[in-house]
Short mmCIF file of N, CA, C and O in Angstrom, two decimals:
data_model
loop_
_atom_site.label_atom_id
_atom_site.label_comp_id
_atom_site.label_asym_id
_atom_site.label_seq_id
_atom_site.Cartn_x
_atom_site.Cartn_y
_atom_site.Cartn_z
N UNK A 6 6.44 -1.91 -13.16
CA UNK A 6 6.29 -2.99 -12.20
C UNK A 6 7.67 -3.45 -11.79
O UNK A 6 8.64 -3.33 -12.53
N UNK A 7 7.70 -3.87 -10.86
CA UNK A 7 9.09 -4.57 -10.56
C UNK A 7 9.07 -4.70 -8.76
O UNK A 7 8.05 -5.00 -8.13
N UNK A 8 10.13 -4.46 -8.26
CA UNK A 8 10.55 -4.42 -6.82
C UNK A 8 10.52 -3.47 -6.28
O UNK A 8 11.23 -2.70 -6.93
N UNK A 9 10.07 -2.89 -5.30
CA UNK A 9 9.96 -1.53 -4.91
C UNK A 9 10.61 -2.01 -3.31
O UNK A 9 10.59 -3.13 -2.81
N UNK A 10 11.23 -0.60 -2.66
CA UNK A 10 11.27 -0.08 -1.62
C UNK A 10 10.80 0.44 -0.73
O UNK A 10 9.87 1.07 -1.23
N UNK A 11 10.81 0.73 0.87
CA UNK A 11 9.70 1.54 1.24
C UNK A 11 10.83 2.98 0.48
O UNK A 11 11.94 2.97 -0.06
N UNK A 12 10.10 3.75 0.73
CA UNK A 12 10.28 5.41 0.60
C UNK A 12 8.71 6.33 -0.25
O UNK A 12 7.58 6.38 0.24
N UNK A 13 9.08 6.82 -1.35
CA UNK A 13 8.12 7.81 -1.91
C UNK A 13 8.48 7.64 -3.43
O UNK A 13 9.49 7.17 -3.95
N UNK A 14 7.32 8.16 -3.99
CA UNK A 14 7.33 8.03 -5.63
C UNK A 14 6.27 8.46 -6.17
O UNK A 14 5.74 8.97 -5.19
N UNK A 15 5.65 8.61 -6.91
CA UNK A 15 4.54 8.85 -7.74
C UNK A 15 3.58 8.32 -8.60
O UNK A 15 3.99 7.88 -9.67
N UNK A 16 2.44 8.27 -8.38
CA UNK A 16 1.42 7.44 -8.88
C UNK A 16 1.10 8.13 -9.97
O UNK A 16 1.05 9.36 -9.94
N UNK A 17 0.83 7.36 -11.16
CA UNK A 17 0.23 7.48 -12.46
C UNK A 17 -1.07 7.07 -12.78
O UNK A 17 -1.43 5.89 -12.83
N UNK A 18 -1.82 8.09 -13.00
CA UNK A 18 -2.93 6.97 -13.31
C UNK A 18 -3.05 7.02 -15.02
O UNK A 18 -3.34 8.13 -15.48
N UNK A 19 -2.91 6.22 -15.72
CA UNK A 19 -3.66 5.89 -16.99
C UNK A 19 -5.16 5.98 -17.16
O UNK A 19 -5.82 4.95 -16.99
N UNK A 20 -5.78 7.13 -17.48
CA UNK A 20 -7.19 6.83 -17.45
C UNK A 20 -7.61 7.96 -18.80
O UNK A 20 -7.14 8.33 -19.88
N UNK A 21 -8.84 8.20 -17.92
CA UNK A 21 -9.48 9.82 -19.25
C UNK A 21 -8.11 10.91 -18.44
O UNK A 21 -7.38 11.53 -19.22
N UNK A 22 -8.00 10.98 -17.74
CA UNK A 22 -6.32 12.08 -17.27
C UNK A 22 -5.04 12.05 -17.81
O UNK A 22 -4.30 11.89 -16.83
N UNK A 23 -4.32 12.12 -18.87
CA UNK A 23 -3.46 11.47 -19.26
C UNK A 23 -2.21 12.33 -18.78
O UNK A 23 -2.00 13.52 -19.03
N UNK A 24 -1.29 11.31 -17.90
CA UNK A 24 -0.15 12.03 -17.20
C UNK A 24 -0.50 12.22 -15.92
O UNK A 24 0.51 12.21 -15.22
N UNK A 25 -1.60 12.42 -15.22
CA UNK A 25 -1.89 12.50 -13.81
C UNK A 25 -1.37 11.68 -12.84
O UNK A 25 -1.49 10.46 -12.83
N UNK A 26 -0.72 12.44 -11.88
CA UNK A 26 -0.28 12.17 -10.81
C UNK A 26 -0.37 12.47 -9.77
O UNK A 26 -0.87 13.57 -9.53
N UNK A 27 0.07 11.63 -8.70
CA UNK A 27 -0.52 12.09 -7.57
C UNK A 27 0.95 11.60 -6.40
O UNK A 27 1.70 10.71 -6.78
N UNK A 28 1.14 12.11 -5.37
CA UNK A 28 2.43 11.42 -4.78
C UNK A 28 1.79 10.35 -4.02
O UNK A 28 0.60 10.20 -3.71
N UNK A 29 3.43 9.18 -3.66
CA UNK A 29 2.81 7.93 -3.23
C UNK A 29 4.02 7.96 -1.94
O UNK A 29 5.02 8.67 -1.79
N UNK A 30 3.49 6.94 -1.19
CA UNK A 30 4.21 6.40 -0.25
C UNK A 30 4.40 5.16 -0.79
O UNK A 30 3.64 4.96 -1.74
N UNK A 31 5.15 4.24 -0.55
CA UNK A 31 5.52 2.91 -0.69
C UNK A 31 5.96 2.21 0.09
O UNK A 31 7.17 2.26 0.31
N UNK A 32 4.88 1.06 0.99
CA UNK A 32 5.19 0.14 1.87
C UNK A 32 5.14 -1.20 1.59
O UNK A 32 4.17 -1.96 1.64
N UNK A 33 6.88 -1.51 1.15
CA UNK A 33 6.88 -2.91 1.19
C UNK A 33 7.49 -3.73 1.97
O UNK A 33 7.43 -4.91 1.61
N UNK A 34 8.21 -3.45 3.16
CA UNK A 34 8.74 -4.43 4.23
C UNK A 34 7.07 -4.69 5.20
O UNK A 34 5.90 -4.39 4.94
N UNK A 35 7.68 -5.30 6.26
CA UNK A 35 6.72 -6.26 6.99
C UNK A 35 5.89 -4.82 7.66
O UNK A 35 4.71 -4.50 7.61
N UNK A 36 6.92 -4.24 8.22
CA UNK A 36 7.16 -3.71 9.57
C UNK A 36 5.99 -1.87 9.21
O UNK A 36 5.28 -1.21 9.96
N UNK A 37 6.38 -1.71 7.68
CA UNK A 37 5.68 -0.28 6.77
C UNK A 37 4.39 -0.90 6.73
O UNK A 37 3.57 -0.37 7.47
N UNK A 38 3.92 -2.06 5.92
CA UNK A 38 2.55 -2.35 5.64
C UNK A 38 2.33 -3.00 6.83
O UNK A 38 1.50 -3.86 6.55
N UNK A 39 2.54 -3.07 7.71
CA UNK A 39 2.01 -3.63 9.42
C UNK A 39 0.87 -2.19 9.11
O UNK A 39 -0.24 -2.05 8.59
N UNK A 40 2.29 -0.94 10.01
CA UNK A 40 1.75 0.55 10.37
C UNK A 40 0.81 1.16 9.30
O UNK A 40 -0.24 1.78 9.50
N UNK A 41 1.34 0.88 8.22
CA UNK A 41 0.32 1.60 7.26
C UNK A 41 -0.45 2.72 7.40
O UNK A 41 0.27 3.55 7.95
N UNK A 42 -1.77 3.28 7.15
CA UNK A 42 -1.88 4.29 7.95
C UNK A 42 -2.55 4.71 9.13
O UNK A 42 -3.08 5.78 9.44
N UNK A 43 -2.39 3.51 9.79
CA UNK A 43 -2.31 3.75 11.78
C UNK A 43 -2.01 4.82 12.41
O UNK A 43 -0.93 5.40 12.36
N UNK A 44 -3.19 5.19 13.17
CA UNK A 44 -2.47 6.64 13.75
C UNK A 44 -2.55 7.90 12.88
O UNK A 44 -2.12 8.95 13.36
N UNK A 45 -3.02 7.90 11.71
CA UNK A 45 -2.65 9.28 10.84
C UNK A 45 -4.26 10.07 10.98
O UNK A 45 -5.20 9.54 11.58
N UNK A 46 -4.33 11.23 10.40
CA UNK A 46 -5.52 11.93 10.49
C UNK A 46 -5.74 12.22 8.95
O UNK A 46 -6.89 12.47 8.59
N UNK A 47 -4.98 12.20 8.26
CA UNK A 47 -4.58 12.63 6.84
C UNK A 47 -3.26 11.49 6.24
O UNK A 47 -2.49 10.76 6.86
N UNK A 48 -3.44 11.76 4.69
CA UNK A 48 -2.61 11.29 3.89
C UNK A 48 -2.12 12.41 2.73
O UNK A 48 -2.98 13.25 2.46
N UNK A 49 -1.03 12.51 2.14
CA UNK A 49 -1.12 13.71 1.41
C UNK A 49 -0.61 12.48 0.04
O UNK A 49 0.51 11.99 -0.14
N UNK A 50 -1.96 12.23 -0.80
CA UNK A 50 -2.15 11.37 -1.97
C UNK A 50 -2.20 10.18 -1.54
O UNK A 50 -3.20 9.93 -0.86
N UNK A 51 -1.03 8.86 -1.80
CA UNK A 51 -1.82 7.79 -1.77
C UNK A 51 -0.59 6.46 -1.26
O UNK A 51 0.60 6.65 -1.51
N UNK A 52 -1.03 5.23 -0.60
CA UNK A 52 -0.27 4.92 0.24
C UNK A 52 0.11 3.59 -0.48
O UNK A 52 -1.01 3.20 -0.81
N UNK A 53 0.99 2.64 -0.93
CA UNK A 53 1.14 1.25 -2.15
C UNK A 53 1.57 0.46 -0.86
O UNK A 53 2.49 0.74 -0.09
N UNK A 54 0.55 -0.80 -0.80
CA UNK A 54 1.34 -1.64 0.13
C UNK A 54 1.49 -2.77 -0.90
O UNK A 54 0.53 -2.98 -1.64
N UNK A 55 2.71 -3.58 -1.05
CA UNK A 55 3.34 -4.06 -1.40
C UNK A 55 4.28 -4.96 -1.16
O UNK A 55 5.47 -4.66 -1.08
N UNK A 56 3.63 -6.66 -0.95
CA UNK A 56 2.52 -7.39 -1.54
C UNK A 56 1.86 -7.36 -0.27
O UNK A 56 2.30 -7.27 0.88
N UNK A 57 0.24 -7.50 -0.94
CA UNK A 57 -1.15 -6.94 -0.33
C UNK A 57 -2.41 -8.02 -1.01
O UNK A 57 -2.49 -8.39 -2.18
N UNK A 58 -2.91 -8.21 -0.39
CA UNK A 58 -4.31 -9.24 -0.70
C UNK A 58 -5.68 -8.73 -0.72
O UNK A 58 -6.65 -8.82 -1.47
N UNK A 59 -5.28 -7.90 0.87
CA UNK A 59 -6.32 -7.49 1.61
C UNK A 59 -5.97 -6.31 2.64
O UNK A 59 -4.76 -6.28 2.83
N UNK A 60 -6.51 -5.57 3.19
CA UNK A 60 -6.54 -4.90 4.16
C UNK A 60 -7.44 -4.86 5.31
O UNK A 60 -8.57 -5.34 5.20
N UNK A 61 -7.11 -4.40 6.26
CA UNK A 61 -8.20 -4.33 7.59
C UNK A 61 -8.32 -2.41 7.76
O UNK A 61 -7.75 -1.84 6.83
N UNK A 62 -8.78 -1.73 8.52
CA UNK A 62 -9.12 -0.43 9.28
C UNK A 62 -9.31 0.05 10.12
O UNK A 62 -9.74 1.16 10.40
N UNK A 63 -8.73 -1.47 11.08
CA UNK A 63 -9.24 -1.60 13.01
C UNK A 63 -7.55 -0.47 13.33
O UNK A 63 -6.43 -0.70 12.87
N UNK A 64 -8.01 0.76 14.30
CA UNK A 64 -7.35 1.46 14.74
C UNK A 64 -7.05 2.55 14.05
O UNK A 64 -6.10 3.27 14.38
N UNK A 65 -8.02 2.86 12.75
CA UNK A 65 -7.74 4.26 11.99
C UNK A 65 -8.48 5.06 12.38
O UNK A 65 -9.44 4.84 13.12
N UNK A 66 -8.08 6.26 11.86
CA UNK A 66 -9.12 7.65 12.32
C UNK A 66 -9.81 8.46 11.66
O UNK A 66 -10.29 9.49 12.14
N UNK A 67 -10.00 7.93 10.02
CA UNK A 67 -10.36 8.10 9.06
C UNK A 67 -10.91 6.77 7.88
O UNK A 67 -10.42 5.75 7.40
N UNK A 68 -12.07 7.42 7.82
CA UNK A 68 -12.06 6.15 6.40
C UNK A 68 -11.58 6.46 5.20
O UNK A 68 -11.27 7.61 4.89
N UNK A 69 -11.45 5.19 4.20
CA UNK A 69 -9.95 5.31 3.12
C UNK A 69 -10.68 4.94 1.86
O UNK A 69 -11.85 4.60 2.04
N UNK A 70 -10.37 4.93 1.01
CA UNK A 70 -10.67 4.53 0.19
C UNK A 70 -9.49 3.27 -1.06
O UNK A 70 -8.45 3.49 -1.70
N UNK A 71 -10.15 2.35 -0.93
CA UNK A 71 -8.91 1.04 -1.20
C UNK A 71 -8.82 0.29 -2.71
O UNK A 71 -9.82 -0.28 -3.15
N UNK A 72 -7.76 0.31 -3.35
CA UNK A 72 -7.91 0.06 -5.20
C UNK A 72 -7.04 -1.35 -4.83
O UNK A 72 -5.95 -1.32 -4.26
N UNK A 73 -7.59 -2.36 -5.20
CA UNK A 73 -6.79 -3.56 -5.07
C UNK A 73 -6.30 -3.56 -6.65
O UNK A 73 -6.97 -3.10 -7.57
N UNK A 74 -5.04 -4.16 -6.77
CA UNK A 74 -4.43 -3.91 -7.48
C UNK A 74 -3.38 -5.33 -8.32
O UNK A 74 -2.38 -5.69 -7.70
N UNK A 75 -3.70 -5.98 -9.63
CA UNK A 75 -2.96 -7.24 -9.86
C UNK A 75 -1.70 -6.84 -9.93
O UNK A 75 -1.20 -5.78 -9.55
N UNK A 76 -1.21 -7.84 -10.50
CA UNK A 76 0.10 -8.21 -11.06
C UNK A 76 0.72 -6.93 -11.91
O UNK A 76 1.70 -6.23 -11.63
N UNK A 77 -0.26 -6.83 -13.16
CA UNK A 77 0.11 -5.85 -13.93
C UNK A 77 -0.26 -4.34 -13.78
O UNK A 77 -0.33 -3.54 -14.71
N UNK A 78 -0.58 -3.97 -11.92
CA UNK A 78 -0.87 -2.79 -11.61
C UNK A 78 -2.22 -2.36 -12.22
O UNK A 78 -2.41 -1.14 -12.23
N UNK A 79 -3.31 -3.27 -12.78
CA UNK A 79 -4.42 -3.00 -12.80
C UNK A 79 -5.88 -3.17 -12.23
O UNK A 79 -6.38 -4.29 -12.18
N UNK A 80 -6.48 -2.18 -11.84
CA UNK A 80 -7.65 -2.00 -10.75
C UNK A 80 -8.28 -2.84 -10.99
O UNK A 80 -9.00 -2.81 -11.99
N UNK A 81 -8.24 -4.05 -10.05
CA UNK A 81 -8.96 -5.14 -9.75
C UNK A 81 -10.70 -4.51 -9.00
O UNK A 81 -11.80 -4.81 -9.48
N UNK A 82 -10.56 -3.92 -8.17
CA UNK A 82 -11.67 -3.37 -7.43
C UNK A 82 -11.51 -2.13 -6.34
O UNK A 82 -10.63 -2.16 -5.48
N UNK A 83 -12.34 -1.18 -6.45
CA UNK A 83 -12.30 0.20 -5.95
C UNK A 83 -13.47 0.21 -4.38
O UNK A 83 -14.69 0.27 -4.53
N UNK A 84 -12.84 0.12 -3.06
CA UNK A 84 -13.92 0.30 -1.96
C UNK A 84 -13.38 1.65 -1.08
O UNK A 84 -12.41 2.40 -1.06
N UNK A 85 -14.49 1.48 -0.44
CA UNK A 85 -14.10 2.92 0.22
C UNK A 85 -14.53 1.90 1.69
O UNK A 85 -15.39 1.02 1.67
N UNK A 86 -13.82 2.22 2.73
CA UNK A 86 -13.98 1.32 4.05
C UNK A 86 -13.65 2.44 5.04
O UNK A 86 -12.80 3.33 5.14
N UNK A 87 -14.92 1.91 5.84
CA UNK A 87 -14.86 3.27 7.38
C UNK A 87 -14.16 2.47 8.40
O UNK A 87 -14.00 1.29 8.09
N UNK A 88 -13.68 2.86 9.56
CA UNK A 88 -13.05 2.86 10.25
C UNK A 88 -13.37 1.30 10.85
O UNK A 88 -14.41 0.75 10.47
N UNK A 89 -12.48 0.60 11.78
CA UNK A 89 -12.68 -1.00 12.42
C UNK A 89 -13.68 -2.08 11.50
O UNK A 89 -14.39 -2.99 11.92
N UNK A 90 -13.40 -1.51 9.82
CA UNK A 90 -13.56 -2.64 8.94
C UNK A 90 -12.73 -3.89 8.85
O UNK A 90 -11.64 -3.62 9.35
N UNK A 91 -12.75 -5.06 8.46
CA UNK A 91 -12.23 -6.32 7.47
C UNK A 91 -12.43 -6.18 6.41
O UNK A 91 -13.63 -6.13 6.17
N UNK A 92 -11.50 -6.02 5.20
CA UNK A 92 -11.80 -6.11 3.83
C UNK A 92 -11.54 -7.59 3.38
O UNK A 92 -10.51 -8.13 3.79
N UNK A 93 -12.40 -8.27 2.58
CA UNK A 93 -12.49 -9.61 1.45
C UNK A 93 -10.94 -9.27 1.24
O UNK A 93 -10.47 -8.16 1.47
N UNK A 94 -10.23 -10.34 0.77
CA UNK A 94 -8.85 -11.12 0.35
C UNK A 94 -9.71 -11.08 -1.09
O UNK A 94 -10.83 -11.56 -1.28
N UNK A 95 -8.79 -10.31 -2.12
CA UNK A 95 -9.29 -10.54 -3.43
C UNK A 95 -7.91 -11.06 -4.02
O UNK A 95 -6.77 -10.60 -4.04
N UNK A 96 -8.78 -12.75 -4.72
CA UNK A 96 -7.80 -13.38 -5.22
C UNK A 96 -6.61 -12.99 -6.04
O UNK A 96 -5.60 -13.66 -6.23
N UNK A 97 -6.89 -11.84 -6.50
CA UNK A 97 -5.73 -11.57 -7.57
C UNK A 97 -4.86 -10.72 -7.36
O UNK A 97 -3.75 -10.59 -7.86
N UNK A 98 -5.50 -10.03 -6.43
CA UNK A 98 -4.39 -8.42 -5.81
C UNK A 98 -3.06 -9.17 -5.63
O UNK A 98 -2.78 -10.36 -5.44
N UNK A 99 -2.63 -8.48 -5.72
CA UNK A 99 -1.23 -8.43 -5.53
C UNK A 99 -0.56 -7.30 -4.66
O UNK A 99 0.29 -7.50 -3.80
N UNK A 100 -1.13 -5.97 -5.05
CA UNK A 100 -0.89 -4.83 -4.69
C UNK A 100 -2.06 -4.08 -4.23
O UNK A 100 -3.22 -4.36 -4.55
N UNK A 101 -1.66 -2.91 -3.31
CA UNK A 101 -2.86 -2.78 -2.34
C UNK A 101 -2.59 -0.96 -2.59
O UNK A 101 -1.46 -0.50 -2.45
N UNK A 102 -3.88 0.02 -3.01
CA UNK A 102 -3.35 1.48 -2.50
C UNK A 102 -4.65 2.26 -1.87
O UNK A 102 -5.82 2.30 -2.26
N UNK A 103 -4.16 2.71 -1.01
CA UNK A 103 -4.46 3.67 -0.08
C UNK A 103 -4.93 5.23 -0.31
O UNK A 103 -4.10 6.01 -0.76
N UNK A 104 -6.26 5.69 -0.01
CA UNK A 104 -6.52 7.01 0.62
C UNK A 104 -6.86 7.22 1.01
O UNK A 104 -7.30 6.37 1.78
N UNK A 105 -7.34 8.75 1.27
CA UNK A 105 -8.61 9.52 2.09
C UNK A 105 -9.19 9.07 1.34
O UNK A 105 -8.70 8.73 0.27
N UNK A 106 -10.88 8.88 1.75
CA UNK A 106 -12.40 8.17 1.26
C UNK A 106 -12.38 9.50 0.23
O UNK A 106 -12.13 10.67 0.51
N UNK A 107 -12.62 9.10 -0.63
CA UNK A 107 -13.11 10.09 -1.68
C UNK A 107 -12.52 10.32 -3.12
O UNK A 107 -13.07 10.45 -4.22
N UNK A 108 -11.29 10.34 -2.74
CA UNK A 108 -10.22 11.34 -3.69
C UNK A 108 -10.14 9.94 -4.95
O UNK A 108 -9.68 10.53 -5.93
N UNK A 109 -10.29 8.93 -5.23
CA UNK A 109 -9.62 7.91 -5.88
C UNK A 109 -10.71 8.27 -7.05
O UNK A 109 -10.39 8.28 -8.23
N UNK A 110 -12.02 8.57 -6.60
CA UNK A 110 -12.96 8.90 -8.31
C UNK A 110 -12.46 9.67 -9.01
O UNK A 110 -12.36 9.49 -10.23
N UNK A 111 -11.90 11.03 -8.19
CA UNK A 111 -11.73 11.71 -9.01
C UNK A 111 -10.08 11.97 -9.76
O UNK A 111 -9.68 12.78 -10.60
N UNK A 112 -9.49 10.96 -9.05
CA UNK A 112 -7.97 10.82 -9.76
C UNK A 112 -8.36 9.92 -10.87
O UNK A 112 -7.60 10.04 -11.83
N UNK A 113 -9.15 9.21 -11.02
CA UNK A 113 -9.81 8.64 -12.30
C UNK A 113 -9.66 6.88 -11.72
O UNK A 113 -9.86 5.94 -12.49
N UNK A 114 -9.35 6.75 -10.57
CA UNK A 114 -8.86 5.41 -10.61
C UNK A 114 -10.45 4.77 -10.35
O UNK A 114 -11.42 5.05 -9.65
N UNK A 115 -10.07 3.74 -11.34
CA UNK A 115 -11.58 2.56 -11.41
C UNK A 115 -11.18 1.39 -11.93
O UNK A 115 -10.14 1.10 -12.53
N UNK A 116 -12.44 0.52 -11.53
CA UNK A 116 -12.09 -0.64 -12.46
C UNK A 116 -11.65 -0.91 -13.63
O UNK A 116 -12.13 -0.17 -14.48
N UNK A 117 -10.60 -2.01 -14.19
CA UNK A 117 -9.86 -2.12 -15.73
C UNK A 117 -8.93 -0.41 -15.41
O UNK A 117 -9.06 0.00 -16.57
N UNK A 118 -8.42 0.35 -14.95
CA UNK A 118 -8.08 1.54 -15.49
C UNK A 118 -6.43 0.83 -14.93
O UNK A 118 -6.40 0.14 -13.91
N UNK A 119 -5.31 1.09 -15.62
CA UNK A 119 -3.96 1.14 -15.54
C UNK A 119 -3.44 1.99 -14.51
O UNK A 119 -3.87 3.14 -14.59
N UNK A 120 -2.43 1.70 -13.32
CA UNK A 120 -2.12 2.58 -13.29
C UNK A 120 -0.18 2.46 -12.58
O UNK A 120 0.16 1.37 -12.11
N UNK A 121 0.58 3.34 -12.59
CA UNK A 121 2.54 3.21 -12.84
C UNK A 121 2.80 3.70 -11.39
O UNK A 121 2.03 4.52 -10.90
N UNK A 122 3.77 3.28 -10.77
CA UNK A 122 4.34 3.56 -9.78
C UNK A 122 6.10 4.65 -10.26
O UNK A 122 7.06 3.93 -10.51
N UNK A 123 6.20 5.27 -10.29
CA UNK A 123 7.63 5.84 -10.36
C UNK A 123 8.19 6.50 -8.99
O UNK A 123 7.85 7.38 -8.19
N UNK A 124 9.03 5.77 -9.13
CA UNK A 124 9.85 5.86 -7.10
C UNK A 124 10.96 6.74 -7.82
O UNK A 124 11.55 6.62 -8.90
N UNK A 125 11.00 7.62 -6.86
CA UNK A 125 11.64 8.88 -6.89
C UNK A 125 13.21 8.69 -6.42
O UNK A 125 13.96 9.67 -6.38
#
């Protein structure tokens, strides 16, 4: 945990996978988690916006699948949201991550599960 940058790094998940990773993007200025993934058709793994409450999906071209995320980088709540959604402001997020609809079951990420950011 700490301060992050935009650039790239790698997601950890702590779960039944031990060591699994997956690559990350990391958006923490205004201007990265504005764009987020606006405009994309694909993601290759998974997107950290940083600090995050909530998200919206008005202007994507894909639906995502969204892990809100506390303080201590743990899965507050797992949705999957189709395209020109509003997502609920969940009180505790702090941190927000991003995918293609699907992929987050099977990286193991769920509720209570841990999971590490390492910026490259």
């Amino acid at each position: 945990m700490g301060r992050w940058r935009d650039g790239r790094g790698r997601l950890v998940v702590h779960g039944e996978r031990t060591g699994f990773s997956v690559p990350l993007e990391i958006a923490t200025s205004y201007r990265a988690r504005t764009r987020g993934l606006l405009g994309r058709d694909s993601l290759d793994g998974a997107l950290l916006l940083s600090p995050a409450g909530s998200v919206h999906t008005f202007r994507m071209r894909m639906p995502i699948d969204v892990a809100y995320l506390d303080r201590r980088l743990r899965v507050i709540t797992v949705r999957t949201m189709r395209p020109g959604r509003l997502g609920l402001p969940r009180l505790r997020s702090r941190h927000v991550l991003e995918a293609e609809a699907g992929v987050m079951e099977g990286w193991g990420v769920r509720v209570g599960v841990r999971v590490e950011i390492a910026v490259e």
